[in-house]
Coordinates of C-alpha atoms in Angstrom, one line a residue:
M1 CA -30.6 20.7 -10.1
K2 CA -32.8 23.0 -12.5
N3 CA -33.0 20.3 -15.2
L4 CA -34.3 17.7 -12.2
F5 CA -36.8 20.2 -11.3
R6 CA -38.2 20.5 -14.7
A7 CA -38.4 16.8 -15.2
F8 CA -40.4 16.6 -11.8
L9 CA -42.6 19.3 -12.7
A10 CA -43.1 18.1 -16.4
I11 CA -44.1 14.6 -14.8
V12 CA -46.6 16.4 -12.1
I13 CA -48.4 18.4 -15.3
V14 CA -48.7 15.3 -17.5
S15 CA -50.3 13.5 -14.3
V16 CA -52.6 16.1 -13.7
I17 CA -53.8 16.2 -17.4
L18 CA -54.2 12.5 -17.5
I19 CA -56.2 12.2 -14.1
A20 CA -58.5 14.9 -15.7
A21 CA -58.9 13.3 -18.8
I22 CA -59.7 10.1 -17.2
N23 CA -62.2 11.9 -14.8
R24 CA -63.7 13.2 -18.0
L25 CA -64.1 9.8 -19.8
N26 CA -65.6 8.2 -16.6
T27 CA -68.0 11.0 -16.5
S28 CA -68.8 11.0 -20.1
Q29 CA -69.8 7.1 -19.8
G30 CA -71.7 7.7 -16.8
F31 CA -69.0 6.2 -14.6
S32 CA -69.3 8.8 -11.7
G33 CA -71.5 11.6 -10.4
S34 CA -74.0 12.1 -8.0
D35 CA -77.0 10.9 -10.2
T36 CA -75.2 7.6 -11.1
L37 CA -74.4 4.2 -9.2
T38 CA -72.5 1.6 -10.6
V39 CA -73.3 -2.1 -9.4
Y40 CA -70.7 -5.0 -9.3
N41 CA -72.6 -8.3 -9.1
W42 CA -72.6 -12.1 -10.0
G43 CA -74.2 -12.8 -13.5
D44 CA -78.1 -13.6 -13.3
Y45 CA -78.4 -12.3 -9.4
I46 CA -80.9 -9.8 -9.3
D47 CA -84.4 -9.1 -10.6
E48 CA -83.7 -6.2 -12.8
E49 CA -87.2 -5.0 -12.4
L50 CA -85.7 -4.1 -9.2
I51 CA -83.1 -1.9 -10.6
S52 CA -85.6 0.0 -12.6
R53 CA -87.7 0.3 -9.4
F54 CA -84.8 1.6 -7.6
Q55 CA -84.2 4.5 -10.5
E56 CA -87.6 5.3 -10.4
E57 CA -87.8 5.9 -6.9
T58 CA -84.7 7.8 -6.4
G59 CA -83.6 9.4 -9.9
I60 CA -80.0 7.4 -9.7
T61 CA -79.0 6.0 -13.0
V62 CA -77.6 2.4 -12.2
I63 CA -74.9 1.1 -14.2
Y64 CA -74.9 -2.8 -13.7
E65 CA -72.0 -4.8 -14.5
T66 CA -71.5 -8.8 -13.7
F67 CA -68.3 -10.8 -12.8
D68 CA -68.0 -14.8 -12.8
S69 CA -65.6 -15.3 -9.9
N70 CA -64.3 -13.7 -6.9
E71 CA -60.9 -13.5 -8.3
A72 CA -61.9 -11.8 -11.3
M73 CA -64.1 -9.1 -9.3
M74 CA -61.4 -8.4 -6.5
T75 CA -58.6 -7.9 -9.5
K76 CA -60.7 -5.4 -11.6
I77 CA -61.5 -3.4 -8.0
Q78 CA -57.5 -3.4 -7.4
Q79 CA -56.9 -2.2 -11.3
G80 CA -59.5 0.8 -10.4
G81 CA -60.3 1.5 -14.2
T82 CA -64.1 1.7 -12.9
S83 CA -65.2 3.2 -9.7
Y84 CA -67.6 0.6 -8.5
D85 CA -69.9 1.9 -5.9
V86 CA -71.2 -1.6 -4.6
A87 CA -69.7 -5.2 -5.2
V88 CA -71.0 -8.7 -4.0
P89 CA -68.0 -10.6 -3.1
S90 CA -68.4 -14.0 -0.9
E91 CA -67.4 -14.4 2.5
Y92 CA -63.6 -15.5 2.3
M93 CA -63.3 -12.5 -0.2
V94 CA -64.9 -9.9 2.0
Q95 CA -62.3 -10.9 4.8
K96 CA -59.3 -10.6 2.0
M97 CA -60.5 -7.4 0.6
A98 CA -60.8 -6.0 4.1
E99 CA -57.5 -6.9 5.1
E100 CA -56.1 -5.4 1.9
N101 CA -57.7 -2.1 2.8
L102 CA -60.0 -2.1 -0.6
L103 CA -63.4 -1.4 1.4
L104 CA -65.2 1.2 3.3
E105 CA -66.7 0.9 6.6
L106 CA -70.6 0.6 6.1
D107 CA -72.3 3.3 7.9
H108 CA -75.3 1.2 9.6
S109 CA -76.9 4.8 10.2
L110 CA -77.9 4.8 6.6
L111 CA -79.1 1.4 6.4
P112 CA -82.2 0.9 9.0
N113 CA -83.3 -1.9 7.1
I114 CA -80.5 -4.3 8.8
K115 CA -83.3 -4.9 11.3
H116 CA -85.0 -7.2 9.0
L117 CA -82.1 -9.4 8.5
D118 CA -81.9 -12.8 10.5
E119 CA -79.5 -12.4 13.3
R120 CA -78.0 -15.8 12.8
F121 CA -76.3 -14.3 9.6
L122 CA -74.9 -11.3 11.2
N123 CA -71.7 -10.7 13.1
L124 CA -70.1 -13.8 11.5
A125 CA -66.0 -14.3 11.5
F126 CA -65.4 -13.2 8.3
D127 CA -66.8 -9.6 9.4
P128 CA -67.3 -9.2 13.1
S129 CA -69.9 -6.6 13.6
N130 CA -70.6 -6.3 9.7
R131 CA -68.1 -3.3 9.5
Y132 CA -67.9 -3.9 5.9
S133 CA -70.3 -6.2 4.6
L134 CA -74.0 -7.4 4.8
P135 CA -75.5 -10.6 3.5
Y136 CA -77.4 -10.5 0.0
F137 CA -78.1 -14.4 0.0
W138 CA -76.7 -17.4 1.3
G139 CA -76.8 -20.9 0.7
T140 CA -75.1 -24.5 0.9
V141 CA -73.0 -26.7 -1.2
G142 CA -74.7 -30.0 -1.7
I143 CA -75.7 -33.2 -3.8
V144 CA -78.2 -32.9 -6.7
Y145 CA -79.2 -36.0 -7.8
N146 CA -82.1 -37.6 -9.7
P147 CA -83.4 -40.8 -8.4
T148 CA -85.1 -41.9 -11.7
L149 CA -81.7 -42.5 -13.3
L150 CA -80.2 -44.5 -10.3
P151 CA -80.8 -48.1 -9.3
E152 CA -84.3 -48.5 -7.3
G153 CA -84.3 -47.6 -3.6
T154 CA -80.6 -45.6 -4.1
E155 CA -80.7 -43.3 -1.2
I156 CA -78.0 -40.5 -1.0
T157 CA -77.4 -38.5 2.4
S158 CA -73.7 -38.6 2.5
W159 CA -70.4 -37.3 0.6
N160 CA -69.3 -40.9 1.0
D161 CA -72.1 -42.3 -0.8
L162 CA -70.7 -40.7 -4.3
W163 CA -68.0 -43.3 -4.1
N164 CA -70.6 -46.1 -4.9
P165 CA -69.3 -48.0 -7.9
E166 CA -72.9 -48.2 -9.4
F167 CA -72.5 -44.4 -9.9
E168 CA -69.8 -44.9 -12.8
N169 CA -69.7 -42.1 -15.0
Q170 CA -72.9 -40.5 -13.6
I171 CA -71.3 -37.5 -11.5
L172 CA -70.9 -33.8 -12.4
L173 CA -68.5 -31.8 -10.2
I174 CA -68.3 -28.2 -9.9
D175 CA -65.3 -26.4 -11.3
G176 CA -64.3 -25.0 -7.8
A177 CA -61.1 -25.8 -6.0
R178 CA -62.4 -25.0 -2.5
E179 CA -65.8 -26.9 -3.1
I180 CA -64.4 -30.2 -4.3
M181 CA -61.1 -30.2 -2.2
G182 CA -63.7 -29.4 0.8
M183 CA -65.9 -32.3 -0.2
G184 CA -62.9 -34.5 0.1
L185 CA -62.0 -33.1 3.3
N186 CA -65.5 -33.5 4.8
S187 CA -66.1 -37.2 3.5
L188 CA -62.6 -37.9 5.7
G189 CA -63.9 -35.9 8.7
Y190 CA -61.7 -33.2 8.4
S191 CA -62.7 -29.4 8.2
L192 CA -63.3 -27.7 4.8
N193 CA -60.8 -25.2 6.0
D194 CA -58.1 -27.6 6.7
T195 CA -54.6 -26.7 5.8
N196 CA -52.7 -29.6 6.9
P197 CA -50.7 -30.9 4.1
A198 CA -51.0 -34.3 4.9
H199 CA -54.6 -34.1 5.5
L200 CA -55.1 -32.4 1.9
Q201 CA -52.9 -35.1 0.2
E202 CA -55.3 -37.4 1.9
A203 CA -58.3 -35.8 0.5
L204 CA -56.8 -35.6 -3.2
T205 CA -55.9 -39.5 -2.9
K206 CA -59.4 -40.3 -2.0
L207 CA -61.1 -37.8 -4.7
K208 CA -58.8 -39.6 -7.4
E209 CA -60.5 -42.9 -6.4
L210 CA -63.8 -41.1 -7.2
T211 CA -62.6 -40.1 -10.7
P212 CA -64.4 -43.4 -12.6
N213 CA -67.7 -42.3 -11.3
V214 CA -67.0 -38.3 -12.5
K215 CA -68.4 -37.8 -16.1
A216 CA -67.2 -34.2 -16.1
I217 CA -65.8 -31.3 -14.2
V218 CA -68.0 -28.2 -15.2
G219 CA -69.3 -24.9 -14.5
D220 CA -72.7 -23.3 -14.8
E221 CA -73.6 -25.8 -17.6
N222 CA -74.0 -28.3 -15.0
K223 CA -77.8 -27.0 -14.4
L224 CA -78.5 -27.8 -18.2
L225 CA -76.6 -31.0 -18.2
M226 CA -78.8 -32.2 -15.1
Q227 CA -82.3 -30.6 -16.4
N228 CA -81.8 -32.7 -19.3
E229 CA -80.9 -36.2 -17.4
E230 CA -77.5 -36.4 -19.3
A231 CA -75.9 -36.8 -15.6
A232 CA -77.9 -38.6 -12.6
I233 CA -75.6 -36.7 -9.8
A234 CA -74.1 -33.3 -9.5
V235 CA -72.0 -31.8 -6.8
G236 CA -73.2 -27.9 -6.6
W237 CA -74.9 -24.9 -4.8
S238 CA -78.1 -24.7 -3.4
G239 CA -79.5 -22.1 -5.6
D240 CA -78.5 -23.8 -8.9
A241 CA -80.0 -27.0 -7.3
A242 CA -83.5 -24.9 -6.9
D243 CA -83.2 -23.6 -10.7
I244 CA -82.7 -27.1 -12.0
M245 CA -85.4 -29.0 -9.6
W246 CA -87.7 -26.0 -11.0
E247 CA -87.1 -27.4 -14.7
N248 CA -87.3 -31.0 -13.8
E249 CA -89.0 -32.3 -11.1
D250 CA -87.8 -35.5 -10.7
I251 CA -84.6 -34.0 -8.9
D252 CA -83.8 -33.6 -5.4
Y253 CA -80.9 -31.9 -3.2
V254 CA -79.5 -32.9 -0.1
V255 CA -77.0 -31.6 2.3
P256 CA -74.6 -34.2 3.3
E257 CA -74.5 -35.4 6.7
E258 CA -70.7 -35.1 7.2
G259 CA -71.2 -31.5 7.0
S260 CA -70.7 -29.0 4.2
N261 CA -70.0 -25.2 3.3
L262 CA -72.5 -22.5 4.4
W263 CA -71.8 -19.7 2.1
F264 CA -72.7 -15.9 2.1
D265 CA -72.6 -13.4 -1.1
N266 CA -72.5 -10.1 0.5
F267 CA -72.8 -5.9 -0.3
V268 CA -69.6 -4.3 0.3
I269 CA -68.9 -0.7 -0.6
P270 CA -65.3 -0.5 -2.5
K271 CA -63.0 2.2 -1.4
T272 CA -62.8 3.5 -4.9
A273 CA -66.4 4.1 -4.9
T274 CA -67.6 7.8 -6.0
N275 CA -71.1 7.6 -4.8
V276 CA -71.1 6.2 -1.3
E277 CA -74.7 7.8 -0.3
A278 CA -76.2 6.4 -3.2
A279 CA -74.2 2.8 -2.5
H280 CA -75.8 2.7 0.9
Q281 CA -79.4 3.5 -0.7
F282 CA -79.1 0.8 -3.2
I283 CA -78.0 -1.7 -0.2
N284 CA -80.7 -0.4 2.1
F285 CA -83.4 -0.8 -0.7
M286 CA -82.5 -4.3 -1.3
M287 CA -82.9 -4.9 2.4
D288 CA -86.5 -4.0 2.3
P289 CA -88.4 -7.0 3.0
E290 CA -91.0 -6.7 0.1
V291 CA -87.9 -6.0 -2.4
A292 CA -85.8 -8.9 -0.7
A293 CA -88.7 -11.3 -1.4
Q294 CA -89.3 -10.2 -4.8
N295 CA -85.6 -10.8 -5.6
T296 CA -85.6 -14.2 -3.9
E297 CA -88.2 -15.7 -5.8
Y298 CA -86.6 -14.6 -9.0
V299 CA -83.0 -15.4 -8.1
S300 CA -84.1 -18.6 -6.1
Y301 CA -81.2 -18.6 -3.7
S302 CA -81.7 -18.2 0.2
T303 CA -82.7 -14.7 1.6
P304 CA -81.2 -13.7 4.9
N305 CA -84.0 -11.4 5.4
K306 CA -86.2 -12.9 8.0
E307 CA -89.1 -10.6 7.1
A308 CA -89.0 -11.2 3.4
L309 CA -89.9 -14.6 4.4
N310 CA -93.5 -13.3 5.2
Y311 CA -93.9 -12.3 1.6
M312 CA -92.8 -15.5 0.2
P313 CA -94.8 -18.5 -0.9
E314 CA -95.1 -21.2 2.2
D315 CA -93.8 -23.9 -0.2
M316 CA -90.6 -22.0 -0.4
V317 CA -89.9 -21.0 2.8
E318 CA -90.7 -24.3 4.4
D319 CA -88.5 -26.2 2.2
E320 CA -85.7 -27.4 4.6
R321 CA -83.5 -28.4 1.6
F322 CA -83.1 -24.7 1.3
Y323 CA -84.0 -23.1 4.4
P324 CA -82.7 -25.9 6.7
A325 CA -83.3 -25.8 10.4
P326 CA -80.9 -23.7 12.7
D327 CA -79.1 -27.2 14.2
L328 CA -78.1 -27.9 10.6
T329 CA -76.5 -24.7 9.8
E330 CA -75.1 -24.6 13.1
R331 CA -72.9 -27.8 11.9
L332 CA -72.2 -26.3 8.5
E333 CA -68.8 -24.3 8.1
V334 CA -68.2 -20.9 6.4
Y335 CA -64.9 -20.8 4.2
E336 CA -62.2 -18.8 5.9
N337 CA -59.7 -16.9 4.0
L338 CA -56.7 -19.4 4.4
G339 CA -54.3 -16.9 2.8
Q340 CA -52.2 -16.8 -0.5
Q341 CA -50.0 -19.9 0.1
N342 CA -52.9 -22.3 1.1
L343 CA -55.2 -21.1 -1.5
A344 CA -52.5 -21.8 -4.0
Y345 CA -51.9 -25.3 -2.7
Y346 CA -55.6 -26.0 -2.8
N347 CA -55.6 -24.8 -6.5
E348 CA -52.3 -27.1 -7.1
L349 CA -54.1 -30.1 -5.8
F350 CA -57.4 -29.7 -7.6
L351 CA -55.5 -29.1 -11.0
Q352 CA -53.6 -32.4 -10.0
L353 CA -57.1 -34.1 -10.0
K354 CA -58.2 -32.5 -12.8
M355 CA -55.0 -33.7 -14.9
Y356 CA -55.5 -37.1 -13.4
R357 CA -59.0 -37.3 -14.8
K358 CA -57.3 -37.1 -18.2

């Protein structure tokens, strides 16, 4: 019994020493402390001048790290190696992280700039009452195309237009299972949150019929390929489309008439946060209308901050390709968290499509 007690005591002492060492290491690296804030965001998704301004105004040092997928972000937060104070997951991931008890509830009394957000983008199904999240940017999934590279008079308004045999080897698809399987489902008149196996198989069959028109399935390189006119059509996100159109004025963007995805990236505070007060300060700072306007002009995605629109150029705000009217946004669908099993099935079918192309 004494030996068992000694072994238990030894484990406790070693654990305490390890925790102290980790804390010292984190502190030495600036990953904790009341004057430090660690923000975890998508790449190239903030005007870094605003980080400097926040630091100057508050005296809080910002440690800024980036990720390239929701799944990578969640895995790192689950592992807990770094104490992130603010993260920016997409809507379905907010729901999943909340279900897995990874998020703190926001203290709305510390976030007075909530009043500037458009009510259309609050209290959505993935986070009723915005208990855990507030929208940072929003946008759509649609079709980017260059009319000068297509037969004269070609008009693209629909997902089904992409199956035109005249577009052989002209289309870039984004490397995302939800986006491409969603396109297949929408083209058949189904919801992009459909989990009916028969409907998903039907969508896969239709997507396989599209492959003669598919030039490549790509990631961020789709922007450069479209700017350089190495492809005529791409399926992608509205913010990327805005960047592409900025570089090449011949290019246009359309939200397909059958429907598409309305997405949101959102501020959250992970449960591992060590500076919750500063996290609220940062989120509130980013929701200031002038700050949000400057950030939106830099990032090019659509802001949910209705007051920020007053500080932005008219041609940007009035562009219905990126700020569509409410009657269109009401027809679009937000991704739901479909559960691990259904998401695995989406990924499996998308992998089958990629293998079929080869």
